[in-house]
Short mmCIF file of C-alpha atoms in Angstrom, two decimals:
data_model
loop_
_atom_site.label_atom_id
_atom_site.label_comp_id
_atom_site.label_asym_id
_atom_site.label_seq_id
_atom_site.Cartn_x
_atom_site.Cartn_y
_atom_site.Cartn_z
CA UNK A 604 -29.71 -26.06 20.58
CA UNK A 605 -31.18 -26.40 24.53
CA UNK A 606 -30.47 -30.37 24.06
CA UNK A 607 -27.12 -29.62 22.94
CA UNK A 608 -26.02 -27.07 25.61
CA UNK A 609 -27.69 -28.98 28.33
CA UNK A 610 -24.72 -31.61 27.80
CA UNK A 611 -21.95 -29.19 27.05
CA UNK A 612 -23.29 -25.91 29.12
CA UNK A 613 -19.91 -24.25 28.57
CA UNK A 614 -19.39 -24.66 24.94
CA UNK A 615 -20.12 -21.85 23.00
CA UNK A 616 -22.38 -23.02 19.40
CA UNK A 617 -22.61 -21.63 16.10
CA UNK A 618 -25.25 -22.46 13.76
CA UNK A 619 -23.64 -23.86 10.97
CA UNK A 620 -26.91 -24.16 8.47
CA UNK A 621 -30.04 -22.86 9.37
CA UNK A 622 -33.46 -21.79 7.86
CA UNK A 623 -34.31 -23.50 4.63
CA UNK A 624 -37.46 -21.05 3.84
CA UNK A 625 -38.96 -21.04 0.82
CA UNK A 626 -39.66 -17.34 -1.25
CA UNK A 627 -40.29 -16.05 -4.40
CA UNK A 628 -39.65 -12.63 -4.99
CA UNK A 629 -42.21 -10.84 -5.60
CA UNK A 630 -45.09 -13.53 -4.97
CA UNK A 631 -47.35 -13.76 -1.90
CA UNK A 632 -48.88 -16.77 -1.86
CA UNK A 633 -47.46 -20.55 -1.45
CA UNK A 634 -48.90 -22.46 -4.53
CA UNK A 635 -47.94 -25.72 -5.33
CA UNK A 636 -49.38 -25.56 -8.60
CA UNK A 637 -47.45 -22.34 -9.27
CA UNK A 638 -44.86 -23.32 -7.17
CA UNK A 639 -44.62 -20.71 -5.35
CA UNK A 640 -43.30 -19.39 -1.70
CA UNK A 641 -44.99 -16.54 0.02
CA UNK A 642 -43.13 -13.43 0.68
CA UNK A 643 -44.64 -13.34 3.94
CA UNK A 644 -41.85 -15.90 5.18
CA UNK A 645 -44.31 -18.59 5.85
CA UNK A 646 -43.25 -21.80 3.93
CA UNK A 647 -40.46 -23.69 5.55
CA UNK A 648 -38.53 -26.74 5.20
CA UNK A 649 -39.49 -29.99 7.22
CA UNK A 650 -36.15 -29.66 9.06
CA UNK A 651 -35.77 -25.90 8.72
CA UNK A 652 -37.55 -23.04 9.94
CA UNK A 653 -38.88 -19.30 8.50
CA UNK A 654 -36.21 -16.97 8.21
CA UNK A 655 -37.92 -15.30 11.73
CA UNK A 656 -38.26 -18.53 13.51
CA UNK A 657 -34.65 -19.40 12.84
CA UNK A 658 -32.61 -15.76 13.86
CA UNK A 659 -35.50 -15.71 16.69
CA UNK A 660 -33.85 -19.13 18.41
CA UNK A 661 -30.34 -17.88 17.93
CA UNK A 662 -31.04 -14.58 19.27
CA UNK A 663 -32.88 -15.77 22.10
CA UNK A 664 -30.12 -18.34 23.45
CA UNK A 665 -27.04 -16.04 24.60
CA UNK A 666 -24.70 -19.16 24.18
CA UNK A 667 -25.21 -19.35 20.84
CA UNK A 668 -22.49 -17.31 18.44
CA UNK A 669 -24.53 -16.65 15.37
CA UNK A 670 -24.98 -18.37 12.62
CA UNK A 671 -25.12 -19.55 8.63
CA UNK A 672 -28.32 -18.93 6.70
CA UNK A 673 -29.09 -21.63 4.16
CA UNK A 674 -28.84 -19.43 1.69
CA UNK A 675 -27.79 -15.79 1.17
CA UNK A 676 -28.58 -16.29 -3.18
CA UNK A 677 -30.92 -18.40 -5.29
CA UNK A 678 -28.71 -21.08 -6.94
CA UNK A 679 -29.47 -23.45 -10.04
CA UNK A 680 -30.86 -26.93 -9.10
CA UNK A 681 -32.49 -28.33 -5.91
CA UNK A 682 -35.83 -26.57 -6.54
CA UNK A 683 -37.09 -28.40 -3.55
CA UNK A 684 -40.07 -28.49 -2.11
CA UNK A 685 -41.06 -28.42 -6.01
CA UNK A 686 -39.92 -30.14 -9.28
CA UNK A 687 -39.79 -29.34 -13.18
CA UNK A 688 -40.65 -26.61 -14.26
CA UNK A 689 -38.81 -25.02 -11.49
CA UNK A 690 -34.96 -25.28 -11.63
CA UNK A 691 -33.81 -23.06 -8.87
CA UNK A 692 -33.63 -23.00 -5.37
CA UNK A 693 -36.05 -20.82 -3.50
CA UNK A 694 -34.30 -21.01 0.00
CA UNK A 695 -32.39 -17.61 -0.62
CA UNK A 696 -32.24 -13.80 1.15
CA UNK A 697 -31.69 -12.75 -2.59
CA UNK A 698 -32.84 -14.55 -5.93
CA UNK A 699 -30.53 -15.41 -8.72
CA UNK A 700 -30.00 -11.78 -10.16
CA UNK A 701 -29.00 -10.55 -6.03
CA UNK A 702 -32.73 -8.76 -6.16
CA UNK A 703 -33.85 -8.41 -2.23
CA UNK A 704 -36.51 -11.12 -1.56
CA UNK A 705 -38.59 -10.03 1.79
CA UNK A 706 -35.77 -12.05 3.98
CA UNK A 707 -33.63 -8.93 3.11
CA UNK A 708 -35.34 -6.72 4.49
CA UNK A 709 -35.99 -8.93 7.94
CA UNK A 710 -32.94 -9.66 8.71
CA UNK A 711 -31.74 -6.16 7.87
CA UNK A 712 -34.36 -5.16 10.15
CA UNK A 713 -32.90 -7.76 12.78
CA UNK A 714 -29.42 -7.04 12.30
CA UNK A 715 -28.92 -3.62 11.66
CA UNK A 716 -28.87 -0.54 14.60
CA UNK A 717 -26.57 1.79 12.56
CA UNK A 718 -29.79 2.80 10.40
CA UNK A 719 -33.94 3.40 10.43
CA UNK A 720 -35.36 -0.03 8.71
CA UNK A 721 -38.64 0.03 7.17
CA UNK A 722 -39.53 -1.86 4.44
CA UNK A 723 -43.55 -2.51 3.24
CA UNK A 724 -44.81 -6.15 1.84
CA UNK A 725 -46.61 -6.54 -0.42
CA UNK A 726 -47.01 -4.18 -3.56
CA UNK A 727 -50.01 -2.50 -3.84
CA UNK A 728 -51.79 -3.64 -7.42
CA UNK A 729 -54.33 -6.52 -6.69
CA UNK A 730 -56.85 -5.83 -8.81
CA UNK A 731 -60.12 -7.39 -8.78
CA UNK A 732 -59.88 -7.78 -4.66
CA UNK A 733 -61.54 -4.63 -3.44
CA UNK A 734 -62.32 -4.87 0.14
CA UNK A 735 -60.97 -8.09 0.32
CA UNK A 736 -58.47 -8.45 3.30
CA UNK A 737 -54.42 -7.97 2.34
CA UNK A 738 -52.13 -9.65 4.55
CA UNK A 739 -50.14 -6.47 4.79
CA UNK A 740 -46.20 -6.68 7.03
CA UNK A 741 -43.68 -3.98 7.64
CA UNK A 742 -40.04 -5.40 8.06
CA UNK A 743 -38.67 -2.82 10.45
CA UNK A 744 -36.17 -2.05 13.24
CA UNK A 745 -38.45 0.88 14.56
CA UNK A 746 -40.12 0.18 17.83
CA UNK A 747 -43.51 1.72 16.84
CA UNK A 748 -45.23 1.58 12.84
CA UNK A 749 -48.27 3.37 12.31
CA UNK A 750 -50.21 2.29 8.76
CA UNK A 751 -52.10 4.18 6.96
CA UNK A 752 -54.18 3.35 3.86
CA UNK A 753 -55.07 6.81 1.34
CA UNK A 754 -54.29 9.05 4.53
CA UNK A 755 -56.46 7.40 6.90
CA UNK A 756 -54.55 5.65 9.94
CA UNK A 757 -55.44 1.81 9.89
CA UNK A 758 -53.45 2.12 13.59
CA UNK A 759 -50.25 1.81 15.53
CA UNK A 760 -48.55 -1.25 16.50
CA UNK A 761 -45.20 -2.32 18.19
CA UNK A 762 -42.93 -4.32 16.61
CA UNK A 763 -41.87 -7.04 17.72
CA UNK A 764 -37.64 -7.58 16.86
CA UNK A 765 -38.34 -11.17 15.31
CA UNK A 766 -41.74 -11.50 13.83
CA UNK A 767 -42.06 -7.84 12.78
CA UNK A 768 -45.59 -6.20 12.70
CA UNK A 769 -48.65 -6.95 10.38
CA UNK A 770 -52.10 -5.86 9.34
CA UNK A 771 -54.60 -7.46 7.99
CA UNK A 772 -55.90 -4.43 5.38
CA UNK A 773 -59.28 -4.85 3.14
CA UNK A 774 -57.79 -3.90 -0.33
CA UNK A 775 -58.22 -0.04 -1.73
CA UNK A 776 -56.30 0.95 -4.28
CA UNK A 777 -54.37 3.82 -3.49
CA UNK A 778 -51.39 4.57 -1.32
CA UNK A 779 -50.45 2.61 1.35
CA UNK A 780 -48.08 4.04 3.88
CA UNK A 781 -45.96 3.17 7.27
CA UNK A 782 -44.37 5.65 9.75
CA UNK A 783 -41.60 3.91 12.14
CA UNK A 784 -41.10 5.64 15.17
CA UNK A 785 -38.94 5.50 18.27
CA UNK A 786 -39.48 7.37 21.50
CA UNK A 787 -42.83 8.57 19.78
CA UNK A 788 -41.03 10.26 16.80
CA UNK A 789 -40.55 9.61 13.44
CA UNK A 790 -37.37 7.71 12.01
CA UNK A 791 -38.56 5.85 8.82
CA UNK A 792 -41.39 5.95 5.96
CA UNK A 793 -42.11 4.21 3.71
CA UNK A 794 -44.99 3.87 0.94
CA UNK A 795 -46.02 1.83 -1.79
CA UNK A 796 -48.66 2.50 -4.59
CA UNK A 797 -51.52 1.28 -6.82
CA UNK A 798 -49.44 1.98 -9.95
CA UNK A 799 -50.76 2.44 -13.41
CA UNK A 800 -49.88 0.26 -16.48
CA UNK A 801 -46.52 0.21 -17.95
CA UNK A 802 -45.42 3.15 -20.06
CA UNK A 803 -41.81 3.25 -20.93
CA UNK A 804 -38.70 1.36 -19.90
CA UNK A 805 -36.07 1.73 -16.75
CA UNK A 806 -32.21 1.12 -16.91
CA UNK A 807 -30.48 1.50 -13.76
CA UNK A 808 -26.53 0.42 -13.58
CA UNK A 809 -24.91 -1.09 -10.74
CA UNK A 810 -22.06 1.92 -11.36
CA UNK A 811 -21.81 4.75 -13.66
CA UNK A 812 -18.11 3.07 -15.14
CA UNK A 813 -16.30 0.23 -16.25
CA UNK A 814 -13.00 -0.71 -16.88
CA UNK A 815 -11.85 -1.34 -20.35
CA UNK A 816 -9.74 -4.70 -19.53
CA UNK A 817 -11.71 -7.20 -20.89
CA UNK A 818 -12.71 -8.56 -17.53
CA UNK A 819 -14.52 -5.79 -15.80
CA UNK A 820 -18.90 -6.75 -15.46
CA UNK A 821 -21.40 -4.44 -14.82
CA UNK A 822 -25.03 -5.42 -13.70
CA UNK A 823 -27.73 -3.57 -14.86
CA UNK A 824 -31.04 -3.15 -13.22
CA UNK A 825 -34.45 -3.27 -16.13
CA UNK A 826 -37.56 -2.28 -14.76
CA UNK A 827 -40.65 -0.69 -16.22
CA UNK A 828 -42.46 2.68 -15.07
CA UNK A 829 -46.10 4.25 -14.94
CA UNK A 830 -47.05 7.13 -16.22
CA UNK A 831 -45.85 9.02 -13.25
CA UNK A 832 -42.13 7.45 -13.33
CA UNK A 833 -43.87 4.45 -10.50
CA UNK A 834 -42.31 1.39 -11.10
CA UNK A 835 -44.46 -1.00 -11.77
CA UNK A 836 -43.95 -4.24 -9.57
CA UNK A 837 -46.71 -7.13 -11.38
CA UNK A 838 -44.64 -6.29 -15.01
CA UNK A 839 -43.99 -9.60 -17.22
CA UNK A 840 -42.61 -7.82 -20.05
CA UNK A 841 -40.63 -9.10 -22.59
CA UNK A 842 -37.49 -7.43 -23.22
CA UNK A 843 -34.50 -6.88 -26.14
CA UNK A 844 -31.54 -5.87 -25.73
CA UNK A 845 -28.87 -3.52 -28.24
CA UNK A 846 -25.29 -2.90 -27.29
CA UNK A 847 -23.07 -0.80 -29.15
CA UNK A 848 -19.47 -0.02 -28.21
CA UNK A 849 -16.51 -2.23 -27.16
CA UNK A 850 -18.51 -4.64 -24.66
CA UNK A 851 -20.57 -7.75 -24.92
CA UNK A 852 -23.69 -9.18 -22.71
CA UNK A 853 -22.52 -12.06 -21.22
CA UNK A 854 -25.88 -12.64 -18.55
CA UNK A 855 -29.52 -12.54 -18.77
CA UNK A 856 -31.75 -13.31 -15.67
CA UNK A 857 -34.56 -12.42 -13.49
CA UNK A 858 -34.96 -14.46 -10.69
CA UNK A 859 -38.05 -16.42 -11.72
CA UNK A 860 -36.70 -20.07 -10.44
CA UNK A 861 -39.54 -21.49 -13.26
CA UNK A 862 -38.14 -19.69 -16.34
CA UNK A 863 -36.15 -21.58 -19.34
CA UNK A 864 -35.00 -18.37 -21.01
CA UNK A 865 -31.48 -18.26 -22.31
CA UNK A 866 -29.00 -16.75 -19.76
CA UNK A 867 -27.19 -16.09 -22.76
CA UNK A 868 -28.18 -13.54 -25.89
CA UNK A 869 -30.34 -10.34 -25.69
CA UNK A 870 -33.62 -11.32 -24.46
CA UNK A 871 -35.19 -11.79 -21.28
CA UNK A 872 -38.92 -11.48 -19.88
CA UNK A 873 -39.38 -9.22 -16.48
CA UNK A 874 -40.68 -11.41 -13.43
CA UNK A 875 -42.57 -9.46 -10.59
CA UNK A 876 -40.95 -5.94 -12.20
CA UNK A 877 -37.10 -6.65 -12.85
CA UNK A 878 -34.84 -8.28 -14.86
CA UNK A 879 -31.14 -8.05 -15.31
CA UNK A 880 -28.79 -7.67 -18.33
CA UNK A 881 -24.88 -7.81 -17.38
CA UNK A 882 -22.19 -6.32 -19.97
CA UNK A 883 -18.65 -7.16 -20.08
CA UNK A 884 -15.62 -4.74 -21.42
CA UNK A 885 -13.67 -6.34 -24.57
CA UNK A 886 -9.51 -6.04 -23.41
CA UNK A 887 -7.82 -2.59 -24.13
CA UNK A 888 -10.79 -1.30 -24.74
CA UNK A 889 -12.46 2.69 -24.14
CA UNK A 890 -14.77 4.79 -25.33
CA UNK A 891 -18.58 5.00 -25.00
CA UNK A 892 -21.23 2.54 -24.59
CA UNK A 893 -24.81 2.34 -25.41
CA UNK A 894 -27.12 -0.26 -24.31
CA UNK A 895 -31.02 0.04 -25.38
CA UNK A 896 -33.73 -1.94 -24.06
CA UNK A 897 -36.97 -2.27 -25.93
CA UNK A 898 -40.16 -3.55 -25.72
CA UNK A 899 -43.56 -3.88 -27.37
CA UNK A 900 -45.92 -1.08 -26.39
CA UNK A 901 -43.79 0.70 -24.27
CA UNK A 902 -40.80 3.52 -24.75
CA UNK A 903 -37.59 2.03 -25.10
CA UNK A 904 -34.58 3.13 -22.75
CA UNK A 905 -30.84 4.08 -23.40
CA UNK A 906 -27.90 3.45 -20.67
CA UNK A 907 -24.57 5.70 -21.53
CA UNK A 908 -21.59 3.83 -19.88
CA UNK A 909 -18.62 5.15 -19.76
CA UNK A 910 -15.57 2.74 -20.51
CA UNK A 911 -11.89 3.59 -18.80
CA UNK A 912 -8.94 3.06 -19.82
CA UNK A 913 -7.97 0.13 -17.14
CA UNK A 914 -4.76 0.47 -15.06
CA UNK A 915 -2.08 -1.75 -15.06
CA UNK A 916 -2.67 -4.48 -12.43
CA UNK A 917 -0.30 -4.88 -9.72
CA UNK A 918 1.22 -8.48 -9.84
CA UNK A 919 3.86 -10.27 -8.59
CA UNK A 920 7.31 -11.33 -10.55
CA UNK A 921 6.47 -14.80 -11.80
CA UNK A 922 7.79 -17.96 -9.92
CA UNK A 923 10.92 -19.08 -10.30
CA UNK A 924 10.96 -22.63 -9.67
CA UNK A 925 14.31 -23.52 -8.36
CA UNK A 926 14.97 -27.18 -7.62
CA UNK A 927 17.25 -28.54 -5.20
CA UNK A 928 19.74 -31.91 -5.73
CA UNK A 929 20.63 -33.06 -2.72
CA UNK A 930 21.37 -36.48 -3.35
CA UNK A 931 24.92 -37.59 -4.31
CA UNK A 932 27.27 -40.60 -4.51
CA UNK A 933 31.02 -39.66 -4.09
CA UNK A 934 33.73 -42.12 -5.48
CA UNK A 935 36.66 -43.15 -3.72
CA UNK A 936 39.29 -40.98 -4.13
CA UNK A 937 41.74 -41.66 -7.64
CA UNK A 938 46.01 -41.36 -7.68
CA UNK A 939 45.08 -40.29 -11.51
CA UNK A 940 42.71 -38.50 -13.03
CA UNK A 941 40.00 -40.94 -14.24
CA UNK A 942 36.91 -40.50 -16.85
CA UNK A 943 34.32 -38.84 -15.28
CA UNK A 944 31.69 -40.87 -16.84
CA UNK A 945 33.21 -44.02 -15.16
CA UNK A 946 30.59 -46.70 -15.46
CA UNK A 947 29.95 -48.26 -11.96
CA UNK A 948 28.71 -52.29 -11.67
CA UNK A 949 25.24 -52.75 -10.71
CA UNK A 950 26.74 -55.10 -7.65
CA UNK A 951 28.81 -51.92 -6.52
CA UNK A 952 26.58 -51.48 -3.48
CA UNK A 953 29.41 -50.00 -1.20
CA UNK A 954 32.66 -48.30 -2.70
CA UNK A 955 30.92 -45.01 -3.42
CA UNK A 956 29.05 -43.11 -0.02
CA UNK A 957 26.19 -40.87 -0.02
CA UNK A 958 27.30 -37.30 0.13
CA UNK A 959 24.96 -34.16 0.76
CA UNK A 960 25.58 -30.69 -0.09
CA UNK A 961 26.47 -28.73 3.05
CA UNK A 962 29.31 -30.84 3.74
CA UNK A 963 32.54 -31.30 2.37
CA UNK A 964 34.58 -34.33 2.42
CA UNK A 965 38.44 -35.40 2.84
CA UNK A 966 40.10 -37.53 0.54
CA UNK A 967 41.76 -40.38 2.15
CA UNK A 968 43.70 -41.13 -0.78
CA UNK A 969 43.98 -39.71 -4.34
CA UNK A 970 43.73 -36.08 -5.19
CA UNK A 971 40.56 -37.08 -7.83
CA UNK A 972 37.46 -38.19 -6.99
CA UNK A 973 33.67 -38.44 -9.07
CA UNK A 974 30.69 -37.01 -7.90
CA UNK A 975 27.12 -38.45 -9.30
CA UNK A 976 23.60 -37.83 -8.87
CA UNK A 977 20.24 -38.89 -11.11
CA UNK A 978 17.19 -36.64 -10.97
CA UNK A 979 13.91 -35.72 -12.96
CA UNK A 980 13.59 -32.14 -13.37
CA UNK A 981 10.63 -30.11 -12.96
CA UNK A 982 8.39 -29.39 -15.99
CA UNK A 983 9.55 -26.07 -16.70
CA UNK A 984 13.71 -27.42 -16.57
CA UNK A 985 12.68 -29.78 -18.82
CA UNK A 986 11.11 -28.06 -21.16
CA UNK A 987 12.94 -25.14 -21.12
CA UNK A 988 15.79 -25.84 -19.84
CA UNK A 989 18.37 -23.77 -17.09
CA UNK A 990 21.07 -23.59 -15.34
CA UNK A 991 22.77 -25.37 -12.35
CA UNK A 992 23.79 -22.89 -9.32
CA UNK A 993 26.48 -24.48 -7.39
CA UNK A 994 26.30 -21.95 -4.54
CA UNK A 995 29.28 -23.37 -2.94
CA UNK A 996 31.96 -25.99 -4.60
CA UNK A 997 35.33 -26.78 -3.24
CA UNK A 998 38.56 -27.49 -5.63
CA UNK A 999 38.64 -27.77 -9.31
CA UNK A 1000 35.50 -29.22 -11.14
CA UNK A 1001 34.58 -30.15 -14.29
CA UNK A 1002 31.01 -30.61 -14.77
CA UNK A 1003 28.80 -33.10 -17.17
CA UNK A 1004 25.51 -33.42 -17.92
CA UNK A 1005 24.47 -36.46 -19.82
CA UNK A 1006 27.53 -37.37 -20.72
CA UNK A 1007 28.61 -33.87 -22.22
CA UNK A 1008 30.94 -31.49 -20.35
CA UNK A 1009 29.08 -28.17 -19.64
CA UNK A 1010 31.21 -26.11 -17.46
CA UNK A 1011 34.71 -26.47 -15.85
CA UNK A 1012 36.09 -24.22 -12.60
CA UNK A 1013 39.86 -24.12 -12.65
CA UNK A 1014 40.71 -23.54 -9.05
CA UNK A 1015 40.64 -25.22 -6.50
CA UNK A 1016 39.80 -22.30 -4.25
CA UNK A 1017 36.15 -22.23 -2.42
CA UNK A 1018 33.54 -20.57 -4.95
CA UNK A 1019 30.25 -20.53 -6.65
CA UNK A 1020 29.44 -22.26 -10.31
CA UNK A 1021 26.94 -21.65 -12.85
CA UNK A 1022 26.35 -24.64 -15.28
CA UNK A 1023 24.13 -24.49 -17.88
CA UNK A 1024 21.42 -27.08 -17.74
CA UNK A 1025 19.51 -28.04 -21.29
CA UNK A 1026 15.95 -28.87 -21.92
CA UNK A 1027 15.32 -32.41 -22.16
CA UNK A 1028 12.66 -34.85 -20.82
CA UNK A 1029 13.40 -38.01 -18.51
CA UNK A 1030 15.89 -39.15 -15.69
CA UNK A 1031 18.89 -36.43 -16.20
CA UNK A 1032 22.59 -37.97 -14.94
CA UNK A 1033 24.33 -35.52 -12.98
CA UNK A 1034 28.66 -36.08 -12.88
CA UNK A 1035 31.11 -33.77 -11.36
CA UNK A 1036 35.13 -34.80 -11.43
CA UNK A 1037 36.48 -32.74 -8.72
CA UNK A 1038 40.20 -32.77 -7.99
CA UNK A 1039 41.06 -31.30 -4.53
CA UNK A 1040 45.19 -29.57 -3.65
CA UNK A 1041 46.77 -31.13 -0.89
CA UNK A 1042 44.47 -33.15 1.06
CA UNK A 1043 42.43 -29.93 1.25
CA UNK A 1044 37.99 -30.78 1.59
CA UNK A 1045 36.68 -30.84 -2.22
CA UNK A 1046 33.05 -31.47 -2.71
CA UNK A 1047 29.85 -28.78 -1.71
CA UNK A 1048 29.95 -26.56 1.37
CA UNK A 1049 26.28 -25.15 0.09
CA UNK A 1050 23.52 -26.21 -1.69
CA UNK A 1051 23.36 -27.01 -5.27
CA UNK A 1052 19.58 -26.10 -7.25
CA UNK A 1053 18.37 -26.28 -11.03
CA UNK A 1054 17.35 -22.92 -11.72
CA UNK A 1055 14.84 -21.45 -14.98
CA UNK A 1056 17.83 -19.81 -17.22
CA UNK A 1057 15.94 -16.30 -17.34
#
């Protein structure tokens, strides 16, 4: 950036791609052999940066505008730094499913002023490492977090707006706690707890409703509580799924960038707590609608969803595709009245002149004279055929359209023509014998279109 504005000091920059950190919801640790990214925004791209790091040099530089974060989701392929087994990306804010990774709650700690941010990483379950020191972080927009382990105050620190605030915690289990404060008082809590083992099963929906038009999705949260309704964040349960009513699951997932279970079908494990089942309405459908999640050792859960009759949707009229001719040969004028389809030599380079609608033409002899034109109509003239709107055509006309007459006007009076145009594929031949009343203009004073019939 500094490089860049040094040559061009009055060019404002924007941060087109930035960050490339790697994170795995849920996980704390960067382990190759796991393949793994800490939570604790640590693990970085060669040529990126940690999610603090890279808002920290925008931030600081007032000529830059903002800027892109590579990448808001998860997305299938480029599991770099890692290979197979991994098949996902690990670069984003949210994993596959749109579960908040850690870089959620930063930059919604570095971004937001309309609300208290306080967020607490990582869980609280780590078994087996008593007294053994936790990298412990709050993610918050207070200016002041106090932390306190089972009541006791482990001390207050400030926070700093781009690397946050941390603790380094020997491991109790128990209930770990953070008070955000501003001007000395409280704004924000937040606490997380040793939880218990997994007892029954969680549904949460993204809404209450769906719409019964075949197209509507809902997203549905599965998680698994304690015994005292705690969910339980290390859960790797596997879980089925039941739907009854007019709907079908269409999407499985949950964010683990190293799992090979179907998207598709009515299983899915939980990774780190959470997985993700998302139903779609059959068309014209209503009613009620029951999805059940189940799994081994623990109480199954029920989801009531209520399906809505959909609304019409607004749309617009469909297109009328209306195409223009606007390239014509006139003859030179006749004493008699001659066949329309008059076959012209292929050396005939000069006695007939291009004419284009929008202008009218004199006869300098002759009352008769032939108008032709060759075109390829549009798919939908072709196949369906339609009309030709002469929208203004001076003197008598008869009209023919591959050779067969298709409408006549009788007067030689200024007017409008409708001619019908059939379906057929190919180069169409266009002829018009127009007769005009005492040296009076014949010929087309507006423009002439094929038009759909309806």
């Amino acid at each position: 950036y500094d490089a860049f504005h040094k040559q061009h000091p009055t060019l404002p920059i924007l941060s087109s791609e930035d960050t490339s950190c790697f994170i795995t919801r849920g996980e704390y640790r960067n382990d190759k052999e796991k393949q793994t990214g800490d939570s604790g925004d640590t693990y970085a791209a060669p040529w990126g940066a940690t999610h603090r790091n890279a808002w920290r040099a925008i931030a600081t530089r007032p000529f830059i505008a903002g800027g892109f974060v590579w990448t808001g989701f998860d997305y299938h392929g480029e599991p770099t730094p890692f290979a197979w087994p991994s098949t996902s990306s690990s670069f984003g804010i949210l994993d596959l499913c749109g579960f908040p990774k850690s870089a959620f709650y930063i930059h919604q700690a570095q971004w937001r002023n309309d609300l208290p941010v306080l967020e607490l990483i990582p869980h609280w379950n780590w078994p087996g490492m008593e007294n053994q020191p936790i990298r412990v972080m709050a993610l918050s927009n207070a200016e002041r977090v106090e932390l306190f382990l089972n009541g006791k105050s482990l001390g207050e620190k400030a926070v700093d707006p781009y690397e946050m605030v941390e603790w380094q915690v020997p491991y109790q289990p128990g209930a770990l706690e953070a008070v955000g404060k501003k001007r000395g008082q409280e704004v924000s809590r937040k606490k997380v707890e040793t939880t218990g083992s997994p007892v029954s099963l969680e549904l949460i929906p993204d809404r209450s409703g769906i719409a019964g038009d075949g197209e509507d999705a809902l997203p549905i949260t599965v998680r698994v509580l304690d015994d005292k309704n705690r969910p339980v964040p290390t859960a790797m349960l596997p879980v089925t799924f039941t739907l009854r009513g007019p709907a079908d699951i269409i999407g499985l997932g949950n964010g683990d960038p190293r799992c090979h279970e179907p998207e598709k079908g009515n299983q899915r494990s939980l990774f780190n707590g959470l997985a993700q089942v998302i139903v779609q309405t059959q068309a014209g459908s209503s009613g009620p609608l029951v999805l059940r999640a189940e799994s081994k050792g623990v109480q199954s859960a029920e989801l009531n969803i209520s399906v809505n009759p959909a609304p019409e949707k607004p749309f617009v009229p469909k297109a009328r595709f209306s195409q223009r001719i606007d390239r014509w040969k006139a003859s030179p004028g006749f004493s008699v009245k001659p066949d329309p389809l008059l076959q012209v030599p292929d050396n005939d380079m000069n006695s007939w002149s291009s004419v284009t609608p929008g202008k009218t033409i004199t006869l300098t002899q002759g009352s008769w004279s032939i108008f032709s034109a060759k075109i390829k109509p549009f798919m939908q003239q072709q196949k369906n055929g339609g009309v030709i709107h002469f929208q203004g055509i001076e003197g008598k006309a008869e009209i023919w359209i591959d050779g067969k007459l298709s409408a006549t006007k009788s007067d030689f009076s200024s007017g409008t023509l409708m001619a019908p145009f059939p379906a057929g594929t190919g180069e169409r031949k266009i002829r018009i014998l127009m007769e005009s009343k005492e040296g009076n203009p014949i010929g087309f004073s507006s423009i002439i279109c094929i038009q759909p019939s309806d």
